[in-house]
Amino acid sequence: MRSAETPRRRAALLTRRALIACVLIAAARAALFFVRPAQPTDFDQLWWAAGALLGGEDPYRVIAQGSSPYPLYYPLPAVLLAVPFSLVPLAMARVLWDIAVGWSLVLGLSRRPPFALLALGSGAYVHAMVRGQVTPLLVAAVLVPALGWLLSVKPNVGLALWAAFPLRRIAVQCGAAVLLSLAVWPAWPLTMWQALQVNSSHIRPPIALPFGWLLLAGALRWRTPEGRLLAALALIPQHLQPYETLVLCLVPRSAREMGIFVAGSWIALIPLIARADAGPLDLQALGREVWPYLLVCVYLPALFLVLRRARLAPPGGLGTDSEAVAPPRVDPAGSRSYGE
């Protein structure tokens, strides 16, 4: 009986941790709503685009003709994801969106060793929540079988994650999501491409920035998911902002390593905090300003953690189709993991 009860107790413990984390996320987002209720977020574009789509209009043209200086950077699967939220007022939709995104991340992290939930306290996650970003959904997509299609909502970073976790089911789900979006609006790839030509010079791969080529050293551990993730991220054009580094919460294999990620991600927010009230930002200039912090405080520590590991990921663990990115073995204290 004892052996049969242990998995139940473990599942109950993980459920309690997940519920507590979700309550904290909801409280944090509600507090942000009351402190700065009118603060625009990146989710706002998805909300407007979803409303335009429901009205039979091309969402990319609607956003391009609006007051925002930036085009709609997301593919149509992301717009479809925002459709249910477009049925409520924008201020309420922001809160509901962040709670739903946070819940998805908690659901994914709860499948890993307990220390993984510390990522909710990282500057990368907080920045993603404040900006209404989809990056937490991408992390959840490689951890929860039913959410694999979410990599299609941000295919650039999604491609890097798929390189790290090349699961067949994820490719099938993403393909189905794209086919559904084409059935809804067949012309969206063309109109999205046209919109991106207006203002996308700030979307660059890390390898094009000073010392970004160092991340290619992750290929020295190509047989591990974390090594592939770092090498792929070096080549993928992306918004060079702290919220994008949340995917690196998949690198730590112990509470100590997660602590390094959390601390570094908060230091990387310093230039953004310093310019909090500076008004409209030049994203290209901001990317150049933030990059040294991201490189030194987040990317290079993650690279160090990957390169110092002499052993390969155990067979049947991360990045296989045998299980939904199942967490490797952990001792009762949770201080050592992944079979080491």
Short mmCIF file of C-alpha atoms in Angstrom, two decimals:
data_model
loop_
_atom_site.label_atom_id
_atom_site.label_comp_id
_atom_site.label_asym_id
_atom_site.label_seq_id
_atom_site.Cartn_x
_atom_site.Cartn_y
_atom_site.Cartn_z
CA MET A 1 0.00 0.00 0.00
CA ARG A 2 2.83 2.31 0.82
CA SER A 3 4.29 2.16 -2.70
CA ALA A 4 0.85 2.80 -4.18
CA GLU A 5 0.28 5.82 -1.96
CA THR A 6 3.60 7.51 -2.71
CA PRO A 7 2.72 8.62 -6.28
CA ARG A 8 -0.65 9.86 -4.98
CA ARG A 9 0.98 11.93 -2.27
CA ARG A 10 3.49 13.28 -4.74
CA ALA A 11 0.72 14.28 -7.16
CA ALA A 12 -1.23 15.92 -4.34
CA LEU A 13 1.86 17.87 -3.27
CA LEU A 14 2.50 19.07 -6.82
CA THR A 15 -1.16 20.07 -7.14
CA ARG A 16 -1.00 22.13 -3.95
CA ARG A 17 2.18 23.85 -5.12
CA ALA A 18 0.58 24.60 -8.49
CA LEU A 19 -2.55 26.02 -6.86
CA ILE A 20 -0.51 28.24 -4.54
CA ALA A 21 1.55 29.47 -7.49
CA CYS A 22 -1.60 30.24 -9.49
CA VAL A 23 -3.09 32.19 -6.57
CA LEU A 24 0.12 34.23 -6.30
CA ILE A 25 0.04 34.94 -10.05
CA ALA A 26 -3.58 36.08 -9.86
CA ALA A 27 -2.82 38.30 -6.84
CA ALA A 28 0.21 39.85 -8.56
CA ARG A 29 -1.74 40.57 -11.74
CA ALA A 30 -4.69 42.01 -9.81
CA ALA A 31 -2.28 44.29 -7.91
CA LEU A 32 -0.75 45.45 -11.20
CA PHE A 33 -4.23 46.21 -12.50
CA PHE A 34 -5.04 48.46 -9.56
CA VAL A 35 -1.64 50.21 -9.59
CA ARG A 36 -1.53 50.87 -13.36
CA PRO A 37 -4.92 49.93 -14.83
CA ALA A 38 -4.38 51.67 -18.18
CA GLN A 39 -0.85 50.45 -18.86
CA PRO A 40 -0.73 49.15 -22.45
CA THR A 41 0.77 45.72 -23.05
CA ASP A 42 1.82 43.67 -26.05
CA PHE A 43 -1.38 41.67 -25.59
CA ASP A 44 -3.37 44.76 -26.60
CA GLN A 45 -2.48 44.20 -30.25
CA LEU A 46 -3.75 40.64 -30.09
CA TRP A 47 -6.98 41.87 -28.48
CA TRP A 48 -7.57 44.44 -31.23
CA ALA A 49 -6.55 41.98 -33.93
CA ALA A 50 -8.95 39.32 -32.60
CA GLY A 51 -11.77 41.87 -32.62
CA ALA A 52 -10.96 42.81 -36.21
CA LEU A 53 -10.93 39.16 -37.24
CA LEU A 54 -14.35 38.60 -35.68
CA GLY A 55 -15.56 41.62 -37.65
CA GLY A 56 -14.35 40.09 -40.94
CA GLU A 57 -11.39 42.47 -41.33
CA ASP A 58 -7.74 41.70 -42.01
CA PRO A 59 -6.12 42.05 -38.53
CA TYR A 60 -2.71 42.95 -39.97
CA ARG A 61 -4.10 45.84 -41.99
CA VAL A 62 -6.22 47.06 -39.07
CA ILE A 63 -3.22 47.19 -36.73
CA ALA A 64 -1.03 48.80 -39.41
CA GLN A 65 -3.61 51.54 -39.94
CA GLY A 66 -4.04 52.18 -36.21
CA SER A 67 -2.17 54.56 -33.93
CA SER A 68 0.53 52.04 -32.92
CA PRO A 69 3.92 52.56 -34.62
CA TYR A 70 4.46 48.79 -34.59
CA PRO A 71 2.86 46.17 -36.85
CA LEU A 72 1.25 42.96 -35.61
CA TYR A 73 4.24 40.68 -35.07
CA TYR A 74 2.25 37.54 -34.30
CA PRO A 75 0.98 34.89 -36.75
CA LEU A 76 -2.74 34.22 -36.98
CA PRO A 77 -2.72 31.25 -34.55
CA ALA A 78 -1.89 33.78 -31.80
CA VAL A 79 -4.79 35.98 -32.91
CA LEU A 80 -7.14 32.99 -32.77
CA LEU A 81 -5.89 32.25 -29.26
CA ALA A 82 -6.90 35.78 -28.22
CA VAL A 83 -10.42 35.59 -29.68
CA PRO A 84 -12.14 34.48 -26.42
CA PHE A 85 -10.44 37.35 -24.55
CA SER A 86 -11.65 39.89 -27.12
CA LEU A 87 -15.22 39.29 -25.94
CA VAL A 88 -14.59 41.25 -22.71
CA PRO A 89 -13.31 44.84 -22.19
CA LEU A 90 -9.58 45.31 -22.73
CA ALA A 91 -8.72 46.11 -19.09
CA MET A 92 -10.37 42.90 -17.91
CA ALA A 93 -8.95 40.92 -20.83
CA ARG A 94 -5.39 41.85 -19.82
CA VAL A 95 -5.91 40.42 -16.35
CA LEU A 96 -7.60 37.24 -17.61
CA TRP A 97 -4.88 36.76 -20.23
CA ASP A 98 -2.03 37.01 -17.74
CA ILE A 99 -3.76 34.65 -15.31
CA ALA A 100 -4.40 32.10 -18.07
CA VAL A 101 -0.81 32.37 -19.35
CA GLY A 102 0.57 32.08 -15.83
CA TRP A 103 -1.62 29.07 -15.08
CA SER A 104 -0.33 27.34 -18.22
CA LEU A 105 3.26 27.96 -17.15
CA VAL A 106 2.56 26.60 -13.66
CA LEU A 107 0.94 23.53 -15.19
CA GLY A 108 4.10 22.89 -17.17
CA LEU A 109 6.60 23.64 -14.41
CA SER A 110 4.72 21.43 -11.95
CA ARG A 111 5.68 18.45 -14.15
CA ARG A 112 9.34 19.10 -13.39
CA PRO A 113 11.22 18.88 -10.06
CA PRO A 114 9.87 21.24 -7.34
CA PHE A 115 12.61 23.84 -7.79
CA ALA A 116 11.29 24.59 -11.30
CA LEU A 117 8.45 26.67 -9.82
CA LEU A 118 11.08 29.18 -8.66
CA ALA A 119 11.04 30.43 -12.25
CA LEU A 120 7.80 32.23 -11.35
CA GLY A 121 9.90 34.56 -9.21
CA SER A 122 12.30 35.41 -12.03
CA GLY A 123 12.58 38.84 -13.57
CA ALA A 124 12.00 37.19 -16.95
CA TYR A 125 8.55 35.92 -15.94
CA VAL A 126 7.58 39.17 -14.20
CA HIS A 127 8.57 41.11 -17.32
CA ALA A 128 6.56 38.71 -19.49
CA MET A 129 3.51 39.25 -17.26
CA VAL A 130 3.86 43.04 -17.21
CA ARG A 131 4.21 43.09 -21.00
CA GLY A 132 1.37 40.63 -21.61
CA GLN A 133 3.75 38.36 -23.50
CA VAL A 134 3.23 34.80 -24.81
CA THR A 135 6.69 33.46 -23.90
CA PRO A 136 5.41 31.55 -20.82
CA LEU A 137 3.06 29.67 -23.15
CA LEU A 138 6.03 28.47 -25.19
CA VAL A 139 7.65 27.01 -22.09
CA ALA A 140 4.38 25.27 -21.21
CA ALA A 141 4.11 23.95 -24.77
CA VAL A 142 7.15 21.68 -24.44
CA LEU A 143 6.15 20.44 -20.99
CA VAL A 144 2.44 19.66 -21.39
CA PRO A 145 1.41 17.26 -24.19
CA ALA A 146 -1.87 18.99 -24.99
CA LEU A 147 -0.26 22.42 -25.31
CA GLY A 148 2.39 21.63 -27.94
CA TRP A 149 0.51 23.61 -30.59
CA LEU A 150 1.23 26.81 -28.66
CA LEU A 151 4.71 26.93 -30.21
CA SER A 152 2.93 28.17 -33.35
CA VAL A 153 1.89 31.43 -31.66
CA LYS A 154 5.51 32.64 -31.73
CA PRO A 155 7.29 30.52 -34.32
CA ASN A 156 10.74 32.10 -34.08
CA VAL A 157 11.34 31.20 -30.42
CA GLY A 158 9.07 28.20 -30.89
CA LEU A 159 11.48 26.85 -33.51
CA ALA A 160 14.39 27.11 -31.06
CA LEU A 161 12.37 25.21 -28.46
CA TRP A 162 11.44 22.56 -31.00
CA ALA A 163 15.12 22.16 -31.88
CA ALA A 164 15.71 21.45 -28.20
CA PHE A 165 12.68 19.18 -27.85
CA PRO A 166 12.04 17.75 -31.34
CA LEU A 167 8.84 15.92 -30.52
CA ARG A 168 6.71 14.61 -33.36
CA ARG A 169 3.47 15.41 -31.55
CA ILE A 170 4.44 19.08 -31.27
CA ALA A 171 5.14 19.30 -35.01
CA VAL A 172 1.78 17.70 -35.78
CA GLN A 173 -0.10 20.01 -33.41
CA CYS A 174 1.60 23.13 -34.78
CA GLY A 175 0.88 22.03 -38.34
CA ALA A 176 -2.79 21.58 -37.44
CA ALA A 177 -2.91 25.05 -35.84
CA VAL A 178 -1.42 26.66 -38.96
CA LEU A 179 -3.85 24.81 -41.24
CA LEU A 180 -6.77 25.97 -39.10
CA SER A 181 -5.54 29.57 -39.29
CA LEU A 182 -5.23 29.33 -43.08
CA ALA A 183 -8.78 28.03 -43.27
CA VAL A 184 -9.96 31.05 -41.26
CA TRP A 185 -7.93 33.66 -43.21
CA PRO A 186 -5.95 32.24 -46.14
CA ALA A 187 -4.10 35.48 -46.95
CA TRP A 188 -2.62 36.09 -43.51
CA PRO A 189 0.99 34.95 -44.24
CA LEU A 190 1.27 37.51 -47.06
CA THR A 191 -0.29 40.40 -45.14
CA MET A 192 1.83 39.58 -42.08
CA TRP A 193 4.99 39.61 -44.21
CA GLN A 194 4.02 42.97 -45.70
CA ALA A 195 3.32 44.41 -42.25
CA LEU A 196 6.68 43.27 -40.88
CA GLN A 197 8.53 45.22 -43.57
CA VAL A 198 7.36 48.47 -41.95
CA ASN A 199 9.11 48.20 -38.58
CA SER A 200 11.03 45.08 -37.64
CA SER A 201 14.68 46.17 -37.66
CA HIS A 202 14.92 45.53 -33.90
CA ILE A 203 14.19 41.80 -34.36
CA ARG A 204 17.68 40.34 -34.61
CA PRO A 205 19.49 37.10 -33.75
CA PRO A 206 21.91 37.27 -30.81
CA ILE A 207 24.72 36.14 -33.10
CA ALA A 208 24.47 39.52 -34.87
CA LEU A 209 25.25 41.36 -31.61
CA PRO A 210 28.56 41.76 -29.75
CA PHE A 211 29.80 38.40 -28.41
CA GLY A 212 26.49 36.74 -29.28
CA TRP A 213 28.46 34.13 -31.20
CA LEU A 214 29.56 32.72 -27.84
CA LEU A 215 26.14 31.09 -27.51
CA LEU A 216 27.01 28.79 -30.40
CA ALA A 217 29.22 26.97 -27.90
CA GLY A 218 25.99 25.34 -26.75
CA ALA A 219 26.44 23.09 -29.81
CA LEU A 220 29.27 21.39 -27.89
CA ARG A 221 26.47 19.80 -25.88
CA TRP A 222 24.27 19.27 -28.93
CA ARG A 223 23.08 15.89 -27.65
CA THR A 224 21.41 17.61 -24.70
CA PRO A 225 18.20 19.66 -25.06
CA GLU A 226 19.75 22.61 -23.23
CA GLY A 227 22.76 22.73 -25.55
CA ARG A 228 20.53 22.66 -28.63
CA LEU A 229 18.32 25.37 -27.14
CA LEU A 230 21.20 27.80 -26.61
CA ALA A 231 22.71 27.16 -30.04
CA ALA A 232 19.33 27.61 -31.74
CA LEU A 233 18.53 30.78 -29.79
CA ALA A 234 21.81 32.29 -31.01
CA LEU A 235 20.59 31.99 -34.62
CA ILE A 236 16.89 32.86 -34.24
CA PRO A 237 15.80 36.49 -34.87
CA GLN A 238 13.89 37.69 -31.79
CA HIS A 239 12.96 40.66 -29.64
CA LEU A 240 16.01 41.10 -27.45
CA GLN A 241 14.09 41.69 -24.24
CA PRO A 242 14.24 40.00 -20.81
CA TYR A 243 10.91 38.21 -21.28
CA GLU A 244 12.41 36.18 -24.15
CA THR A 245 14.96 34.66 -21.77
CA LEU A 246 12.21 32.90 -19.80
CA VAL A 247 12.76 29.86 -22.03
CA LEU A 248 16.14 29.46 -20.31
CA CYS A 249 14.33 28.40 -17.13
CA LEU A 250 14.44 24.96 -18.81
CA VAL A 251 18.25 24.88 -18.39
CA PRO A 252 18.64 24.64 -14.57
CA ARG A 253 18.82 21.13 -13.10
CA SER A 254 18.87 22.05 -9.41
CA ALA A 255 17.56 24.70 -7.04
CA ARG A 256 20.99 26.34 -6.98
CA GLU A 257 21.12 26.61 -10.75
CA MET A 258 17.58 27.98 -10.85
CA GLY A 259 18.65 30.58 -8.28
CA ILE A 260 21.40 31.71 -10.67
CA PHE A 261 18.84 32.11 -13.45
CA VAL A 262 16.37 34.00 -11.23
CA ALA A 263 19.00 36.40 -9.88
CA GLY A 264 20.49 37.09 -13.31
CA SER A 265 17.09 37.72 -14.86
CA TRP A 266 16.36 40.43 -12.30
CA ILE A 267 19.70 42.15 -12.92
CA ALA A 268 18.86 42.14 -16.65
CA LEU A 269 15.83 44.33 -15.88
CA ILE A 270 17.98 47.23 -14.61
CA PRO A 271 18.05 49.23 -17.89
CA LEU A 272 14.28 48.80 -18.27
CA ILE A 273 13.59 49.91 -14.71
CA ALA A 274 15.84 52.94 -15.23
CA ARG A 275 13.78 53.95 -18.28
CA ALA A 276 10.37 53.09 -16.86
CA ASP A 277 9.01 56.62 -17.31
CA ALA A 278 11.04 57.66 -20.34
CA GLY A 279 8.02 57.68 -22.68
CA PRO A 280 7.93 55.99 -26.10
CA LEU A 281 10.96 53.76 -26.68
CA ASP A 282 13.08 53.11 -29.71
CA LEU A 283 13.07 49.30 -29.61
CA GLN A 284 16.25 49.00 -31.63
CA ALA A 285 18.13 51.32 -29.26
CA LEU A 286 16.60 49.62 -26.24
CA GLY A 287 17.72 46.23 -27.54
CA ARG A 288 21.32 47.46 -27.83
CA GLU A 289 21.13 48.84 -24.29
CA VAL A 290 19.64 45.68 -22.76
CA TRP A 291 21.78 43.17 -24.65
CA PRO A 292 24.96 43.39 -22.46
CA TYR A 293 22.84 42.68 -19.37
CA LEU A 294 21.07 39.76 -21.03
CA LEU A 295 24.36 38.30 -22.28
CA VAL A 296 26.34 38.60 -19.06
CA CYS A 297 23.59 37.91 -16.53
CA VAL A 298 21.37 35.34 -18.27
CA TYR A 299 22.77 33.79 -21.46
CA LEU A 300 26.38 33.24 -20.39
CA PRO A 301 25.46 31.75 -16.99
CA ALA A 302 23.09 29.37 -18.79
CA LEU A 303 25.89 28.48 -21.22
CA PHE A 304 28.25 27.84 -18.31
CA LEU A 305 25.74 25.52 -16.65
CA VAL A 306 25.33 23.56 -19.89
CA LEU A 307 29.04 23.26 -20.69
CA ARG A 308 30.03 22.12 -17.20
CA ARG A 309 27.86 19.03 -17.49
CA ALA A 310 29.95 16.08 -18.57
CA ARG A 311 27.07 13.65 -18.75
CA LEU A 312 24.44 13.52 -21.44
CA ALA A 313 20.71 13.66 -20.79
CA PRO A 314 19.51 10.18 -19.80
CA PRO A 315 17.67 8.17 -22.47
CA GLY A 316 13.89 8.53 -22.33
CA GLY A 317 14.17 11.88 -20.52
CA LEU A 318 13.92 15.35 -21.99
CA GLY A 319 13.39 15.68 -25.69
CA THR A 320 11.93 12.27 -26.47
CA ASP A 321 8.56 11.08 -27.64
CA SER A 322 8.42 8.41 -24.96
CA GLU A 323 6.89 10.81 -22.48
CA ALA A 324 5.76 14.43 -22.40
CA VAL A 325 9.15 15.92 -21.48
CA ALA A 326 8.99 13.98 -18.25
CA PRO A 327 11.02 15.26 -15.29
CA PRO A 328 14.07 13.10 -14.64
CA ARG A 329 14.69 11.36 -11.31
CA VAL A 330 15.04 13.55 -8.25
CA ASP A 331 16.16 12.69 -4.76
CA PRO A 332 13.77 13.49 -1.86
CA ALA A 333 15.52 16.76 -1.07
CA GLY A 334 15.30 17.92 -4.67
CA SER A 335 18.90 19.12 -4.53
CA ARG A 336 20.14 16.78 -7.27
CA SER A 337 18.27 15.77 -10.35
CA TYR A 338 18.39 14.34 -13.86
CA GLY A 339 19.90 11.10 -12.66
CA GLU A 340 23.15 12.69 -11.57
#
